[in-house]
């Protein structure tokens, strides 16, 4: 029996931003103007709470593990997120990923259309979760893809991506999975859980990436 693929819903087709900017525009198209959002708040003070910074090397080092683990536990409990430094993911791999995604978005439209979202799906080339023709849009082109576990991959997407992006994404995906499991195991340690509990719960968890012409986002469920 073939595995059942995951579907998160559908998204309406939208204009390609990279094609829009080729036109002689005199103003930003109305669908991309966001008066509903407050202007960014910029503070010039140092009194605001700072996002916790967690050092993975210290978390894995015998001498500093306990103090860093306490800090890590506090960040998870009180903040729900943190900045991770010395995470061990190759800097050259991260930069290679950025460069090759940038090259992907520079491909001709006919080439990118090979990976466009299919009817009733949000994976592929095109903005996600667009439900109406009046909905405000992000000023970016996007590519959403499930990378792990491998049996959830859509056959027309990652397996067909051009080289070297395909191999780079494979390597990046595994690096992030390994890092995610390290973090989950440390959460288990902070919570006094059994070491293998997180592995049993999340080792086959879903990993997805949302790539855009401006950034790369990764998440794991």
mmCIF file of N, CA and C in Angstrom, residues 81-140:
data_model
loop_
_atom_site.group_PDB
_atom_site.id
_atom_site.type_symbol
_atom_site.label_atom_id
_atom_site.label_comp_id
_atom_site.label_asym_id
_atom_site.label_seq_id
_atom_site.Cartn_x
_atom_site.Cartn_y
_atom_site.Cartn_z
ATOM 1 N N UNK A 81 10.599 30.436 23.039
ATOM 2 C CA UNK A 81 11.543 30.455 21.923
ATOM 3 C C UNK A 81 12.862 31.023 22.422
ATOM 4 N N UNK A 82 13.908 30.894 21.602
ATOM 5 C CA UNK A 82 15.232 31.373 21.993
ATOM 6 C C UNK A 82 16.112 31.425 20.754
ATOM 7 N N UNK A 83 17.214 32.132 20.871
ATOM 8 C CA UNK A 83 18.228 32.142 19.808
ATOM 9 C C UNK A 83 19.277 31.101 20.162
ATOM 10 N N UNK A 84 19.606 30.236 19.209
ATOM 11 C CA UNK A 84 20.596 29.186 19.438
ATOM 12 C C UNK A 84 21.894 29.548 18.730
ATOM 13 N N UNK A 85 22.993 29.561 19.475
ATOM 14 C CA UNK A 85 24.304 29.813 18.881
ATOM 15 C C UNK A 85 25.183 28.574 19.020
ATOM 16 N N UNK A 86 26.260 28.535 18.242
ATOM 17 C CA UNK A 86 27.151 27.363 18.227
ATOM 18 C C UNK A 86 26.347 26.073 18.033
ATOM 19 N N UNK A 87 25.416 26.131 17.065
ATOM 20 C CA UNK A 87 24.487 25.016 16.850
ATOM 21 C C UNK A 87 25.110 23.860 16.085
ATOM 22 N N UNK A 88 26.255 24.065 15.469
ATOM 23 C CA UNK A 88 26.942 22.962 14.807
ATOM 24 C C UNK A 88 26.574 22.736 13.354
ATOM 25 N N UNK A 89 25.550 23.423 12.854
ATOM 26 C CA UNK A 89 25.215 23.295 11.429
ATOM 27 C C UNK A 89 26.254 24.074 10.627
ATOM 28 N N UNK A 90 26.821 23.427 9.648
ATOM 29 C CA UNK A 90 27.893 24.012 8.855
ATOM 30 C C UNK A 90 27.502 25.372 8.268
ATOM 31 N N UNK A 91 28.317 26.381 8.533
ATOM 32 C CA UNK A 91 28.078 27.712 7.975
ATOM 33 C C UNK A 91 28.123 27.679 6.452
ATOM 34 N N UNK A 92 29.044 26.899 5.921
ATOM 35 C CA UNK A 92 29.154 26.812 4.464
ATOM 36 C C UNK A 92 27.910 26.166 3.858
ATOM 37 N N UNK A 93 27.311 25.192 4.564
ATOM 38 C CA UNK A 93 26.090 24.554 4.076
ATOM 39 C C UNK A 93 24.931 25.545 4.102
ATOM 40 N N UNK A 94 24.828 26.327 5.175
ATOM 41 C CA UNK A 94 23.770 27.338 5.270
ATOM 42 C C UNK A 94 23.894 28.351 4.131
ATOM 43 N N UNK A 95 25.116 28.826 3.892
ATOM 44 C CA UNK A 95 25.328 29.801 2.827
ATOM 45 C C UNK A 95 25.062 29.191 1.453
ATOM 46 N N UNK A 96 25.443 27.931 1.287
ATOM 47 C CA UNK A 96 25.199 27.237 0.017
ATOM 48 C C UNK A 96 23.692 27.124 -0.231
ATOM 49 N N UNK A 97 22.953 26.824 0.821
ATOM 50 C CA UNK A 97 21.501 26.719 0.717
ATOM 51 C C UNK A 97 20.907 28.062 0.281
ATOM 52 N N UNK A 98 21.353 29.137 0.904
ATOM 53 C CA UNK A 98 20.846 30.471 0.549
ATOM 54 C C UNK A 98 21.124 30.804 -0.911
ATOM 55 N N UNK A 99 22.347 30.545 -1.341
ATOM 56 C CA UNK A 99 22.744 30.876 -2.709
ATOM 57 C C UNK A 99 21.917 30.082 -3.718
ATOM 58 N N UNK A 100 21.723 28.794 -3.473
ATOM 59 C CA UNK A 100 21.037 27.942 -4.439
ATOM 60 C C UNK A 100 19.535 28.211 -4.476
ATOM 61 N N UNK A 101 18.956 28.614 -3.340
ATOM 62 C CA UNK A 101 17.550 29.024 -3.347
ATOM 63 C C UNK A 101 17.399 30.313 -4.152
ATOM 64 N N UNK A 102 18.352 31.226 -3.945
ATOM 65 C CA UNK A 102 18.340 32.473 -4.715
ATOM 66 C C UNK A 102 18.418 32.174 -6.208
ATOM 67 N N UNK A 103 19.253 31.211 -6.584
ATOM 68 C CA UNK A 103 19.378 30.836 -7.994
ATOM 69 C C UNK A 103 18.087 30.209 -8.512
ATOM 70 N N UNK A 104 17.422 29.436 -7.647
ATOM 71 C CA UNK A 104 16.147 28.824 -8.037
ATOM 72 C C UNK A 104 15.121 29.893 -8.392
ATOM 73 N N UNK A 105 15.024 30.927 -7.564
ATOM 74 C CA UNK A 105 14.044 31.973 -7.827
ATOM 75 C C UNK A 105 14.425 32.847 -9.020
ATOM 76 N N UNK A 106 15.669 32.770 -9.459
ATOM 77 C CA UNK A 106 16.102 33.507 -10.639
ATOM 78 C C UNK A 106 15.805 32.740 -11.929
ATOM 79 N N UNK A 107 15.380 31.487 -11.800
ATOM 80 C CA UNK A 107 15.070 30.685 -12.992
ATOM 81 C C UNK A 107 13.915 31.316 -13.775
ATOM 82 N N UNK A 108 13.843 31.075 -15.083
ATOM 83 C CA UNK A 108 12.715 31.587 -15.870
ATOM 84 C C UNK A 108 11.387 31.067 -15.327
ATOM 85 N N UNK A 109 10.330 31.828 -15.520
ATOM 86 C CA UNK A 109 9.020 31.445 -15.006
ATOM 87 C C UNK A 109 8.579 30.070 -15.498
ATOM 88 N N UNK A 110 8.849 29.750 -16.741
ATOM 89 C CA UNK A 110 8.440 28.448 -17.274
ATOM 90 C C UNK A 110 9.093 27.302 -16.510
ATOM 91 N N UNK A 111 10.325 27.524 -16.059
ATOM 92 C CA UNK A 111 11.012 26.489 -15.283
ATOM 93 C C UNK A 111 10.389 26.356 -13.898
ATOM 94 N N UNK A 112 10.099 27.476 -13.256
ATOM 95 C CA UNK A 112 9.519 27.433 -11.907
ATOM 96 C C UNK A 112 8.102 26.871 -11.923
ATOM 97 N N UNK A 113 7.404 27.038 -13.030
ATOM 98 C CA UNK A 113 6.036 26.522 -13.118
ATOM 99 C C UNK A 113 5.987 24.998 -13.034
ATOM 100 N N UNK A 114 7.106 24.340 -13.278
ATOM 101 C CA UNK A 114 7.150 22.877 -13.152
ATOM 102 C C UNK A 114 6.867 22.447 -11.714
ATOM 103 N N UNK A 115 7.103 23.363 -10.786
ATOM 104 C CA UNK A 115 6.953 23.047 -9.365
ATOM 105 C C UNK A 115 5.798 23.816 -8.729
ATOM 106 N N UNK A 116 4.891 24.333 -9.540
ATOM 107 C CA UNK A 116 3.807 25.153 -9.014
ATOM 108 C C UNK A 116 2.844 24.310 -8.175
ATOM 109 N N UNK A 117 2.116 25.005 -7.318
ATOM 110 C CA UNK A 117 1.112 24.340 -6.495
ATOM 111 C C UNK A 117 0.051 23.705 -7.384
ATOM 112 N N UNK A 118 -0.312 22.484 -7.037
ATOM 113 C CA UNK A 118 -1.364 21.820 -7.783
ATOM 114 C C UNK A 118 -2.708 22.109 -7.132
ATOM 115 N N UNK A 119 -3.780 21.910 -7.850
ATOM 116 C CA UNK A 119 -5.115 22.201 -7.343
ATOM 117 C C UNK A 119 -5.374 21.457 -6.032
ATOM 118 N N UNK A 120 -5.806 22.203 -5.018
ATOM 119 C CA UNK A 120 -6.126 21.598 -3.737
ATOM 120 C C UNK A 120 -4.935 21.360 -2.843
ATOM 121 N N UNK A 121 -3.786 21.968 -3.141
ATOM 122 C CA UNK A 121 -2.583 21.741 -2.343
ATOM 123 C C UNK A 121 -1.851 23.064 -2.142
ATOM 124 N N UNK A 122 -1.114 23.192 -1.018
ATOM 125 C CA UNK A 122 -0.316 24.403 -0.798
ATOM 126 C C UNK A 122 1.165 24.148 -1.010
ATOM 127 N N UNK A 123 1.555 22.877 -1.184
ATOM 128 C CA UNK A 123 2.969 22.609 -1.452
ATOM 129 C C UNK A 123 3.318 23.007 -2.886
ATOM 130 N N UNK A 124 4.522 23.536 -3.035
ATOM 131 C CA UNK A 124 4.978 23.919 -4.353
ATOM 132 C C UNK A 124 5.207 25.414 -4.468
ATOM 133 N N UNK A 125 5.385 25.875 -5.690
ATOM 134 C CA UNK A 125 5.687 27.273 -5.982
ATOM 135 C C UNK A 125 4.402 28.083 -5.991
ATOM 136 N N UNK A 126 4.315 29.101 -5.144
ATOM 137 C CA UNK A 126 3.123 29.933 -5.027
ATOM 138 C C UNK A 126 2.881 30.288 -3.567
ATOM 139 N N UNK A 127 2.218 31.377 -3.296
ATOM 140 C CA UNK A 127 2.006 31.787 -1.911
ATOM 141 C C UNK A 127 1.029 30.858 -1.210
ATOM 142 N N UNK A 128 1.214 30.707 0.111
ATOM 143 C CA UNK A 128 0.417 29.750 0.876
ATOM 144 C C UNK A 128 -0.791 30.397 1.540
ATOM 145 N N UNK A 129 -1.853 29.600 1.659
ATOM 146 C CA UNK A 129 -3.061 29.973 2.399
ATOM 147 C C UNK A 129 -3.714 31.256 1.882
ATOM 148 N N UNK A 130 -3.731 31.421 0.572
ATOM 149 C CA UNK A 130 -4.468 32.527 -0.031
ATOM 150 C C UNK A 130 -5.893 32.031 -0.294
ATOM 151 N N UNK A 131 -6.864 32.617 0.395
ATOM 152 C CA UNK A 131 -8.238 32.106 0.357
ATOM 153 C C UNK A 131 -9.205 32.978 -0.436
ATOM 154 N N UNK A 132 -8.825 34.217 -0.739
ATOM 155 C CA UNK A 132 -9.736 35.083 -1.487
ATOM 156 C C UNK A 132 -8.952 36.016 -2.401
ATOM 157 N N UNK A 133 -9.657 36.561 -3.382
ATOM 158 C CA UNK A 133 -9.022 37.467 -4.339
ATOM 159 C C UNK A 133 -8.726 38.829 -3.711
ATOM 160 N N UNK A 134 -9.332 39.126 -2.567
ATOM 161 C CA UNK A 134 -9.108 40.402 -1.884
ATOM 162 C C UNK A 134 -8.018 40.309 -0.815
ATOM 163 N N UNK A 135 -7.583 39.106 -0.509
ATOM 164 C CA UNK A 135 -6.625 38.898 0.580
ATOM 165 C C UNK A 135 -5.307 39.621 0.312
ATOM 166 N N UNK A 136 -4.759 40.256 1.349
ATOM 167 C CA UNK A 136 -3.460 40.906 1.233
ATOM 168 C C UNK A 136 -2.365 39.857 1.055
ATOM 169 N N UNK A 137 -1.350 40.206 0.270
ATOM 170 C CA UNK A 137 -0.284 39.267 -0.064
ATOM 171 C C UNK A 137 1.068 39.767 0.430
ATOM 172 N N UNK A 138 1.985 38.832 0.611
ATOM 173 C CA UNK A 138 3.365 39.182 0.952
ATOM 174 C C UNK A 138 4.121 39.559 -0.324
ATOM 175 N N UNK A 139 5.047 40.503 -0.185
ATOM 176 C CA UNK A 139 5.838 40.958 -1.326
ATOM 177 C C UNK A 139 7.010 39.999 -1.526
ATOM 178 N N UNK A 140 6.688 38.774 -1.919
ATOM 179 C CA UNK A 140 7.705 37.739 -2.127
ATOM 180 C C UNK A 140 7.072 36.563 -2.845
#
